[in-house]
Structure formats: C-alpha cells, structure tokens
Coordinates of C-alpha atoms (C1' of nucleotides) in Angstrom, one line a residue:
Chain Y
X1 CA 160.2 76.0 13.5
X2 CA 163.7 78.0 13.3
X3 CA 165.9 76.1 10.3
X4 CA 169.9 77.4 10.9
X5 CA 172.9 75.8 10.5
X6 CA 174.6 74.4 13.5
X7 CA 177.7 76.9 14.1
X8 CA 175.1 80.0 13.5
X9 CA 172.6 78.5 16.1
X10 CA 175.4 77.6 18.5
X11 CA 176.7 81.0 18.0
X12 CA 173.3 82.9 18.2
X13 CA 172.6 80.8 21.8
X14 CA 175.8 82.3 22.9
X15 CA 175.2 86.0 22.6
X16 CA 171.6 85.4 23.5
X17 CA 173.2 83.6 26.9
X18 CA 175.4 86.7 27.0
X19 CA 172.9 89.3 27.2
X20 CA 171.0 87.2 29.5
X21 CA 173.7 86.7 31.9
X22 CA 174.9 90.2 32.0
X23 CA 171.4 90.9 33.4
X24 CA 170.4 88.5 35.7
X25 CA 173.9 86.3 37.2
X26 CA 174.3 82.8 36.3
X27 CA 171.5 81.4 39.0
X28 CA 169.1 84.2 37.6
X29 CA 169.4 83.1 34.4
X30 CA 166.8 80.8 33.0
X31 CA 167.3 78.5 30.1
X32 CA 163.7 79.6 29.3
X33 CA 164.8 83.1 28.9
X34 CA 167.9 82.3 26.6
X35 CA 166.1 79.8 24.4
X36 CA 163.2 83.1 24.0
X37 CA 166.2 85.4 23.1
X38 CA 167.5 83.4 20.7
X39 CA 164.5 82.2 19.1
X40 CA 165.0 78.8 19.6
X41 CA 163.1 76.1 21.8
X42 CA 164.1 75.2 25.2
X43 CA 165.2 71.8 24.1
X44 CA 167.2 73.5 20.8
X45 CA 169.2 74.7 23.7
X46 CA 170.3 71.4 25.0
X47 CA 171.9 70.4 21.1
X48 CA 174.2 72.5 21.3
X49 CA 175.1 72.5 25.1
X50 CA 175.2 69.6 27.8
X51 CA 173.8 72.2 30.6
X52 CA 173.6 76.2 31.8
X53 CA 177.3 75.2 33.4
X54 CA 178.5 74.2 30.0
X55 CA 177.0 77.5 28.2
X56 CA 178.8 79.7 30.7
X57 CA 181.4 78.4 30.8
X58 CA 181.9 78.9 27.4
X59 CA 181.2 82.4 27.4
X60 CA 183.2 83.0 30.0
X61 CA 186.4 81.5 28.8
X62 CA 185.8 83.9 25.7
X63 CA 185.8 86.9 27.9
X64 CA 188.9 85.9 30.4
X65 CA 190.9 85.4 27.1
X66 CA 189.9 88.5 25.3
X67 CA 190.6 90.5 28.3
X68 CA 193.8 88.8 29.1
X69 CA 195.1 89.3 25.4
X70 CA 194.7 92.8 25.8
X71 CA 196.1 93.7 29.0
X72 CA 199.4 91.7 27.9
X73 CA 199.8 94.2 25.3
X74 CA 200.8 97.1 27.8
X75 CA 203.9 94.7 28.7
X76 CA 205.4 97.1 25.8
X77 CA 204.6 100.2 27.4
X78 CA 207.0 102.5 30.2
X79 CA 206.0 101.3 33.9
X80 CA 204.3 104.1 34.3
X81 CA 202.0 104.4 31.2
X82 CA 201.6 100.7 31.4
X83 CA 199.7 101.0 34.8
X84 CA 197.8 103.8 33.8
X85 CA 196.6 102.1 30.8
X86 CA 195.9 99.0 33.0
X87 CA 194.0 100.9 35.2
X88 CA 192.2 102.6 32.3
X89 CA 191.9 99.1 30.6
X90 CA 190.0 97.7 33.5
X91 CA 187.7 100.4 34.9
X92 CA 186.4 100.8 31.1
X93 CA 185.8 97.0 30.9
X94 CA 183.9 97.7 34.2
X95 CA 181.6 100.4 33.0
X96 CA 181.3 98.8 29.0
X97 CA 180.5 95.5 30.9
X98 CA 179.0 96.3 34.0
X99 CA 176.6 93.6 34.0
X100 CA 178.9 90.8 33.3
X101 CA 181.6 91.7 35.8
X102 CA 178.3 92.0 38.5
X103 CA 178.0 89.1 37.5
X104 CA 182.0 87.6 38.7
X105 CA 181.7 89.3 41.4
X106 CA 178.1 88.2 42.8
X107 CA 178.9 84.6 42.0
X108 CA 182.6 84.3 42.6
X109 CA 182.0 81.0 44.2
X110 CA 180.5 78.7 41.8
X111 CA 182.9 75.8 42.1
X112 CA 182.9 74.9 38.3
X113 CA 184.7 78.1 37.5
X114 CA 187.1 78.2 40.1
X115 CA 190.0 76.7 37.2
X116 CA 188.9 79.6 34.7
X117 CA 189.3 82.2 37.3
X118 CA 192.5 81.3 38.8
X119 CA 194.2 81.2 35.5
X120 CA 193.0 84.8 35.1
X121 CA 194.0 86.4 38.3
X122 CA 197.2 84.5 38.0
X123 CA 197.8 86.3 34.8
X124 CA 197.1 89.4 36.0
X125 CA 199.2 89.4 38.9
X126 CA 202.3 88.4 37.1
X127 CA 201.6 91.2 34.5
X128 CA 201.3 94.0 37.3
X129 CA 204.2 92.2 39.0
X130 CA 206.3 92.3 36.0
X131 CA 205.3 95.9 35.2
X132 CA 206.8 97.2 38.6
X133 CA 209.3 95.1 38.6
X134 CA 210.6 97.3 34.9
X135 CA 210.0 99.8 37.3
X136 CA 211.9 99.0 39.8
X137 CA 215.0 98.3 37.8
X138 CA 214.8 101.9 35.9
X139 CA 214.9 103.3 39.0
X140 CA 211.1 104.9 38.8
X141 CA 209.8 103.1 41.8
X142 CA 211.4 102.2 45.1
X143 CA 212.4 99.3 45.9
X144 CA 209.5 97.2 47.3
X145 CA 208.1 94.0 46.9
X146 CA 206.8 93.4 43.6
X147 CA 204.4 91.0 43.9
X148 CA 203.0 91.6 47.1
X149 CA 202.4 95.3 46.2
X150 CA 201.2 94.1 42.6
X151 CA 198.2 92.6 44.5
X152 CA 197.8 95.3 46.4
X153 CA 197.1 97.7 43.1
X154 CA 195.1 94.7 41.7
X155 CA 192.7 94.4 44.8
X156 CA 192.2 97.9 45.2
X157 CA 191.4 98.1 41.4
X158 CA 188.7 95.6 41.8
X159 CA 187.5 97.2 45.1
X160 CA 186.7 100.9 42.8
X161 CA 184.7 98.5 40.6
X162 CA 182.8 97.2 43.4
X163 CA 181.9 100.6 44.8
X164 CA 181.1 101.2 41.5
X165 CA 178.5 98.6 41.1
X166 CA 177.6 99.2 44.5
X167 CA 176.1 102.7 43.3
X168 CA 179.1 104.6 45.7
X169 CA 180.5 106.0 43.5
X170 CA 179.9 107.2 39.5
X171 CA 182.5 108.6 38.0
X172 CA 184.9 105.4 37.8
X173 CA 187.5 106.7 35.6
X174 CA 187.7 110.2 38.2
X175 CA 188.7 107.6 40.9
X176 CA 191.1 105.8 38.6
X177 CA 192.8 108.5 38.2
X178 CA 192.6 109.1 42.1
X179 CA 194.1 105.9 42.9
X180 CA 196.6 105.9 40.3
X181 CA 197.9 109.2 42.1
X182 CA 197.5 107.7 45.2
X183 CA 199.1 104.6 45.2
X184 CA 202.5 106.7 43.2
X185 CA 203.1 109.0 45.7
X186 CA 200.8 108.2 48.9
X187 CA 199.1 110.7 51.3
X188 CA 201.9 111.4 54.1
X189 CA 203.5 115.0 53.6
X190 CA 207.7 114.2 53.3
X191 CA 209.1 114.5 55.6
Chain Q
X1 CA 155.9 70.9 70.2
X2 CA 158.1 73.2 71.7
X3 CA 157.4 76.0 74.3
X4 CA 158.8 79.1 74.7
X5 CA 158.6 82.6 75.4
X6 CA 158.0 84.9 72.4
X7 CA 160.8 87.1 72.9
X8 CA 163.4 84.2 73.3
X9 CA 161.7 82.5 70.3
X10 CA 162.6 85.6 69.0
X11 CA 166.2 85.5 69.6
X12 CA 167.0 81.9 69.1
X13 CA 165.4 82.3 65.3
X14 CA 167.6 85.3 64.9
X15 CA 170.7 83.6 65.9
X16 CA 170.0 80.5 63.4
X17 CA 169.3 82.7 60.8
X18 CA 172.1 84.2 61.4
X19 CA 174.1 81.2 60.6
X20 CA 172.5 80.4 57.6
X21 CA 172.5 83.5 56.1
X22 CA 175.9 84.1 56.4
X23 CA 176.4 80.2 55.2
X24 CA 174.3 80.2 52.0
X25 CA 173.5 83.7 51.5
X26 CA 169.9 85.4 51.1
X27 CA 168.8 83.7 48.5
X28 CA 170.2 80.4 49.4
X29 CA 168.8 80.7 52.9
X30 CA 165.4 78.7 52.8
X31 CA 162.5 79.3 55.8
X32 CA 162.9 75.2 56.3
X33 CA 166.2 75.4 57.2
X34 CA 166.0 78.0 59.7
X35 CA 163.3 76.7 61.5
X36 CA 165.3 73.1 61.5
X37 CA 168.1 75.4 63.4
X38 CA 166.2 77.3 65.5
X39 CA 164.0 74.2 66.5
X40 CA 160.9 75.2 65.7
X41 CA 158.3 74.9 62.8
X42 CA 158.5 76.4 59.2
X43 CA 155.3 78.0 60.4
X44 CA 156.5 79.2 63.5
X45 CA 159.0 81.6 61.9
X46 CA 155.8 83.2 61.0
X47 CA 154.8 83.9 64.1
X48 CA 157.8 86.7 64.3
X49 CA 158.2 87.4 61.2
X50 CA 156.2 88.4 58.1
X51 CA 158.4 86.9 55.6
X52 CA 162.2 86.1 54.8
X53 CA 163.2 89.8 54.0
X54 CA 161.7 90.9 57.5
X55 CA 164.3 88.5 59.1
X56 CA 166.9 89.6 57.0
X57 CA 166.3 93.7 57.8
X58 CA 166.5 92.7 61.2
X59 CA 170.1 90.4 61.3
X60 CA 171.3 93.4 59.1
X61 CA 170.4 96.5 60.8
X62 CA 172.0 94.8 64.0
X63 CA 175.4 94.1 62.2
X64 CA 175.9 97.2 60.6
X65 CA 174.6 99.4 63.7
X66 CA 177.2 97.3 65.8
X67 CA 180.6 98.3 62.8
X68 CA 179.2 101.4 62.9
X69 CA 179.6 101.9 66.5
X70 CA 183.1 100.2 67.2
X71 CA 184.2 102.3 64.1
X72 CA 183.0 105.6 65.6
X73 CA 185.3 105.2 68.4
X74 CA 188.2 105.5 66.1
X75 CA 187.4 109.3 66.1
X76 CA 189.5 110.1 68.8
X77 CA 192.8 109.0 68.2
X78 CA 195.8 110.5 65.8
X79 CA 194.9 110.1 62.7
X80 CA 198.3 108.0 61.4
X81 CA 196.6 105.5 64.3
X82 CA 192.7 105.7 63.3
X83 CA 193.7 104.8 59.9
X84 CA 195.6 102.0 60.8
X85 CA 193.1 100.7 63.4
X86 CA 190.2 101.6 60.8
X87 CA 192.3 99.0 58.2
X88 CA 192.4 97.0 61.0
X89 CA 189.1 96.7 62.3
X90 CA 187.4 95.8 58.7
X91 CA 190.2 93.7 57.6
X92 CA 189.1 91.7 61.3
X93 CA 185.6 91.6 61.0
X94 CA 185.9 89.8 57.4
X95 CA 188.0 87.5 58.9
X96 CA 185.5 86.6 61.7
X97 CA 182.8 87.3 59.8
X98 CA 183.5 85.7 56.3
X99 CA 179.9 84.6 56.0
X100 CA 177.9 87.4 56.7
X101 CA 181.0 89.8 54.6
X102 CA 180.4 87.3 51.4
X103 CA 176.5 87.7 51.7
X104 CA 176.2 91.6 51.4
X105 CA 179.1 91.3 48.4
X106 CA 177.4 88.4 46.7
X107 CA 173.4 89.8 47.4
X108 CA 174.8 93.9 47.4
X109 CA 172.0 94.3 44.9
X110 CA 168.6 93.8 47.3
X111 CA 166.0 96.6 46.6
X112 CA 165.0 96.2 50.1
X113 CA 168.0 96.8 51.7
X114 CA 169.2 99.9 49.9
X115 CA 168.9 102.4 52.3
X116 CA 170.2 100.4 54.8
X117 CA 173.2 100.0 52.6
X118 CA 173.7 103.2 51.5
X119 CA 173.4 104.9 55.3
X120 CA 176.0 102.8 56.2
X121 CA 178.3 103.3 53.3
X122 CA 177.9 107.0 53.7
X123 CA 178.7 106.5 57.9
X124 CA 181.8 105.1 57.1
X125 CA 182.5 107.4 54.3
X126 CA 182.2 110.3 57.0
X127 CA 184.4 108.7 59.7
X128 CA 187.1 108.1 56.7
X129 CA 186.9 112.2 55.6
X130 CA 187.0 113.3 59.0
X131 CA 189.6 111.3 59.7
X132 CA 191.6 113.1 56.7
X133 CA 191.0 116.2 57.7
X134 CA 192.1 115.9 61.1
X135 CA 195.5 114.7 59.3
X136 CA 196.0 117.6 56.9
X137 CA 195.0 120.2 59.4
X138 CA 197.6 118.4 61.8
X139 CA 200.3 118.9 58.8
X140 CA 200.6 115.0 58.7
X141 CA 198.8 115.3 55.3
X142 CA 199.2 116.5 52.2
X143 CA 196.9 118.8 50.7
X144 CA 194.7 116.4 49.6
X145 CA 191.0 116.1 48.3
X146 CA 189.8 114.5 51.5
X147 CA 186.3 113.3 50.7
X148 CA 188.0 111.6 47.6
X149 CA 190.6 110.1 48.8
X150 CA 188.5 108.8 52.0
X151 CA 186.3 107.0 49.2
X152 CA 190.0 105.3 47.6
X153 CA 190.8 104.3 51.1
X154 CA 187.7 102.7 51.8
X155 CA 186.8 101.0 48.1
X156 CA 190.5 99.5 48.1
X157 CA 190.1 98.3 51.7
X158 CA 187.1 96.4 50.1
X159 CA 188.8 95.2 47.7
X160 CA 191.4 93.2 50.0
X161 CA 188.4 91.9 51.4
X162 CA 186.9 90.7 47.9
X163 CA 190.5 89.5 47.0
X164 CA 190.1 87.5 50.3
X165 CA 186.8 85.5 49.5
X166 CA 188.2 85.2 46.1
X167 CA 190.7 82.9 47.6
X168 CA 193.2 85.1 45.7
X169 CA 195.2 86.2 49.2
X170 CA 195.2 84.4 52.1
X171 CA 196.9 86.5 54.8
X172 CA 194.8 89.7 54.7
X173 CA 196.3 91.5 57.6
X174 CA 199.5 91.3 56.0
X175 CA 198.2 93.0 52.8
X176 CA 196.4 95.4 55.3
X177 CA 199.7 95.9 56.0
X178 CA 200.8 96.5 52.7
X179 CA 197.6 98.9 51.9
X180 CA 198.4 101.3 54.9
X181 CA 202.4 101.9 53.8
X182 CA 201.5 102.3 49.7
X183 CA 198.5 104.9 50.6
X184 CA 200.9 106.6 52.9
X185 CA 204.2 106.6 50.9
X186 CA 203.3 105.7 47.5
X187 CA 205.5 103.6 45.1
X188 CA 207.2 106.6 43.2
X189 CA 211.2 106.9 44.1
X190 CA 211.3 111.0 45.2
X191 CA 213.0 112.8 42.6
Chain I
dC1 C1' 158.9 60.2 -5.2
dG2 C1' 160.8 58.2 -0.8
dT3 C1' 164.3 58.1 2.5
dT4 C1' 167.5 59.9 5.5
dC5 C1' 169.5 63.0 8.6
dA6 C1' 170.3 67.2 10.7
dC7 C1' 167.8 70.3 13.3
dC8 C1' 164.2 71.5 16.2
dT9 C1' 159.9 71.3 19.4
dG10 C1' 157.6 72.0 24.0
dA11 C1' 154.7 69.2 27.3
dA12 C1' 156.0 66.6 31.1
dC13 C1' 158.9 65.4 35.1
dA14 C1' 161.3 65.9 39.3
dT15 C1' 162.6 69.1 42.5
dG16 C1' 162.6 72.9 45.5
dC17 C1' 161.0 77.2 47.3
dG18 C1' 158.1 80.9 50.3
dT19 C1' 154.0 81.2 52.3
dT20 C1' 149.4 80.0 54.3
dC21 C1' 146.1 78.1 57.3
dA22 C1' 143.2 74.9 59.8
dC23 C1' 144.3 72.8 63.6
dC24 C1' 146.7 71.5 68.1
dC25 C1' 148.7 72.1 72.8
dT26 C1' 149.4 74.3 77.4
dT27 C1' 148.6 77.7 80.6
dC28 C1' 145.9 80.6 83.1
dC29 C1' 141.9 83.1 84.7
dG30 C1' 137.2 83.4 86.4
Chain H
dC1 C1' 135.1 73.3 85.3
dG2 C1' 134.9 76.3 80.7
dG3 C1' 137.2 78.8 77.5
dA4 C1' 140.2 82.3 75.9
dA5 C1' 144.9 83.4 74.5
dG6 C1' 149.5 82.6 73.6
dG7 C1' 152.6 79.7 71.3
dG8 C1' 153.3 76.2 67.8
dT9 C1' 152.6 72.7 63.9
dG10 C1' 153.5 70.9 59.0
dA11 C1' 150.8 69.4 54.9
dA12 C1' 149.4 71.7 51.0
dC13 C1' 149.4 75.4 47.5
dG14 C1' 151.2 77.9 43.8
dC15 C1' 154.9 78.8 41.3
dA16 C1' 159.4 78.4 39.0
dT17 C1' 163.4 75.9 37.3
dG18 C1' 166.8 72.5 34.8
dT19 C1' 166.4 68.8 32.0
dT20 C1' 164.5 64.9 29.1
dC21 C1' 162.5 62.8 25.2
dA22 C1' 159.0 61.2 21.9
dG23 C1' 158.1 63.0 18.2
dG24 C1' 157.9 66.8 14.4
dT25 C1' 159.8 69.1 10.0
dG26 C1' 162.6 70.8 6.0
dA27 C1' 166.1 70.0 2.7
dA28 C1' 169.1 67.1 0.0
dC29 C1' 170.0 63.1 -2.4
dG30 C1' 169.2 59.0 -5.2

DNA sequence: CGTTCACCTGAACATGCGTTCACCCTTCCG
DNA sequence: CGGAAGGGTGAACGCATGTTCAGGTGAACG
C-alpha cells in the first residue's frame, strides 16, 4: 500500500490525469492508466473524484484560468504589441501543450464541458475585441467592426494551431508572424 | 433474410455508413449500427468489407476526390473571384456537411488515413498558391510569399470552420465574408 | 495494548465493442 | 432432381472499460 495524505494524493492524481490526458483525449484515457501513473489503485482514484468527468474537469478549469489570467495581462500593452503578444501567447501554449489542446480540439463536444468552454472563448473574444477597439480609437486601425473582426483573428488563430496539429505545417510561430502581417495590412496591392 | 445484388449491397452499406460516421464519428461508429441502417446483418458487412477502417477508406477517398474536383474548377477564374468562391465553397460544404467536417477534425489523428489526408491537404495547398500567383503576376497582389500565405488562407479558413462546430459563430458565411475583406485589406489605417 | 479512522486495495460486475464462423436460404445450372 | 455458388445470418468470443465495494492496513490516541 501507498500511505499519503489526502491533498498530496489528490494532487499527485491530478498531474498523473494530466499527462495522461495530454496523450490519449479524455475517451482514451483509462482510469487504469491514471491510477498506474500515480501509483495509486484504481479504487484510490474514486476517493478523491466522483468520476473521469469530475477529474477533467478539474484539470481543465486549472488550465482555462491560467491561460485566461495571462492573456488579460496584454490589456496593458499598445494595440499593436498587445496582438502580437496574443498571438505569440497562444501559438506557444500550442506547441508547450500540444497534447492538451489536441485534446480541446478532438473532443470539443463533450457536453459536460460546454459551461467551462464558453466562459473561455467568451473571454477571449472580449479581450481581442477590446484590444482593437484601443486601436481603433488611436487611430491605428480603420474603422471596422470590432467584434466581428476580433473573431475573425481568434478563429484563424486556432485554425494555425489546427494545421499545426494536423502535421501541415511546423514552424507555428513562422506563420504567426505570417498571419499577424497578414491580417494588418492584407494581400491586395493599394490601389 | 434479405436479398440483393452484391454491388447494390455495396452501395446501400456505404450510404448508412455514411450517416453514421458523420453522426458519431469513427470511433463512435459501431458495425451493429450500420448494418441496422443498411438492413442487413453485422455479418453481412463482412461480406464487403474486411473491417471498419476498410469502410471508412472507402466513404473518405470518395469525399475528398469529389472537394477536390469541384475545387479544381476554381482554376480558371480571376483570382479576386477564385478566392472568394474557394472561401465560399469550404465554408458550404461544412455547412452541408457538418457531420462528416466534425469527424476528420475530431478523428484528424488516424494512422490509416494519413496519406489520404495529407494528399489532399497538399491538393488544396496547390490550388491556393497557384491561385496567388496568378494574382501577383496580374499586379492584383502584392509581392507576397505565395506558398505561405496560400497555407494562412487555408488554416484560417479552417479555423471558421472549427469556430463553427464549436458553436462559437453561427453565421459562417458572414465571417467568410469577413475573412475575404481582412486578408485582402488588412486592419492597419494607411499611413 | 486496543480501537478508531483515514486511506487504500483490486477482483468482480455490467456494459459495449469488432470480428468470426458454422450455418441457412435462394437461385440457377446440368 | 442434385448440388454448387452467391448472398446472408446473429450468437458467441475475446477484450477493454468505468465503477463498486467488501475488506485490508498504518498511524495516532487513550
């Protein structure tokens, strides 16, 4: 037997769950293999958790938060640094924690979730939105629609993830930069 | 029992697993419901087919060689117009096609479809370069990095499309819309 | 020492899956 | 008529999973 004290086996579930969840998706993870990982018993599991929905939920909450906290920070920033650094912010997450945004992404249904994510893209959009909106006023953009364009950045963001885990492309951050350019000052030669 | 010829067996088996694959994904797809679907026995899928991943190669190549095709066509207009229609046509097919769209984003990570994958990928990859370069040579374009930018078009076309199933936008030809003017004109105010 | 309580165990259960295979019809040919 | 061949059946097998629960075990306390 495996003698801890409560928080430090609850806690030592939790980044075992992690690991294993980065790896395999929520469906492909087994309780099994989180119990081995965290060298407890399959039924030490259920102590500290009702169910696998409970234990990821959890963890994800954890990571939605932290990543939210950090983005809010660029609110600070110049429009223009502020998107890059969002951009930067986001396609780093992606490669530092590839297997857990596979993970969002593969099982972006899972109905028990649907609250937690919300929140998050919520949050997101009224950053970028608030961003370009400082932008707007300073003069350093045109004058478009906020929101609807703040979206539009946030989609395609998450679209150079998604080739990225598709194997498309490697180089994430070369394509940041790319789509930073890109969406500043468009294609079209003036006129 | 329930007689048929092979080749319309065949066909009718396709179709239903056609539905549920795009309803419940690979994995969620099971033999039993198929065959309730398609009106036959578990065992008679078996007769056509030497196991799930057989019948889902099959449904897949025929999809992808069919958006390859309609895309191809888009060759031989101006290229302000093949990029719009290009927009237009994915942003179309995920609406009609939700299901089978969510399946190859959810299950993108299949070893056994791979090269399937990545042939079509690098298809549409083409069409989107070529497309470029027709527009800079025309002077419509700036002197851009074509094969780069053709990959920014495309991963943030599939990221409307992600946004889509996320439930996070509803109208996606309107953000189609939106996609087309920002990669054109950008959000920077000219100096 | 005995008792208590927090912590832990893993076999067992219920469920669900892809796949197999021994067998069954129906049709058609000689 | 016999029998081969094409088309079809679904119970059974092997395996895996989330969850339960009857029962350990160690440490602390009186």
């Amino acid at each position: 037997m495996n003698r801890r004290k409560a928080p430090e086996s609850k806690k030592i579930i939790l980044e075992a769950a992690g690991e294993v969840f980065a790896e395999r998706g929520y469906s492909g993870t087994t309780i099994r293999e989180v119990a081995r990982r965290a060298g407890i018993s399959i039924g030490g599991i259920y102590i500290y958790f009702q169910n696998k929905e409970e234990l990821y939920l959890e963890l994800t909450r954890d990571h939605m938060e932290s990543f939210r906290k950090h983005t809010e920070m660029l609110r600070d920033k110049e429009p223009l640094a502020a998107l890059k650094s969002l951009i930067e912010y986001h396609l780093d997450y992606a490669i530092k924690k590839t297997g857990l945004v596979s993970m969002h992404i593969k099982e972006y249904d899972l109905e028990f979730k649907k609250n937690l994510k919300k929140t998050f893209f919520d949050s997101q959009q009224r950053l970028v939105t608030d961003i370009l909106k400082n932008g707007a006023a300073k003069g350093i953009f045109k004058d478009i629609n906020c929101k609807e364009t703040a979206e539009v950045i946030l989609f395609s963001l998450r679209g150079a993830i998604l080739d990225y885990l598709f194997g498309q492309i490697s180089d994430l951050k070369k394509y940041g930069e790319s789509l930073y350019r890109l969406m500043l000052n468009g294609i079209r030669r003036a006129a």
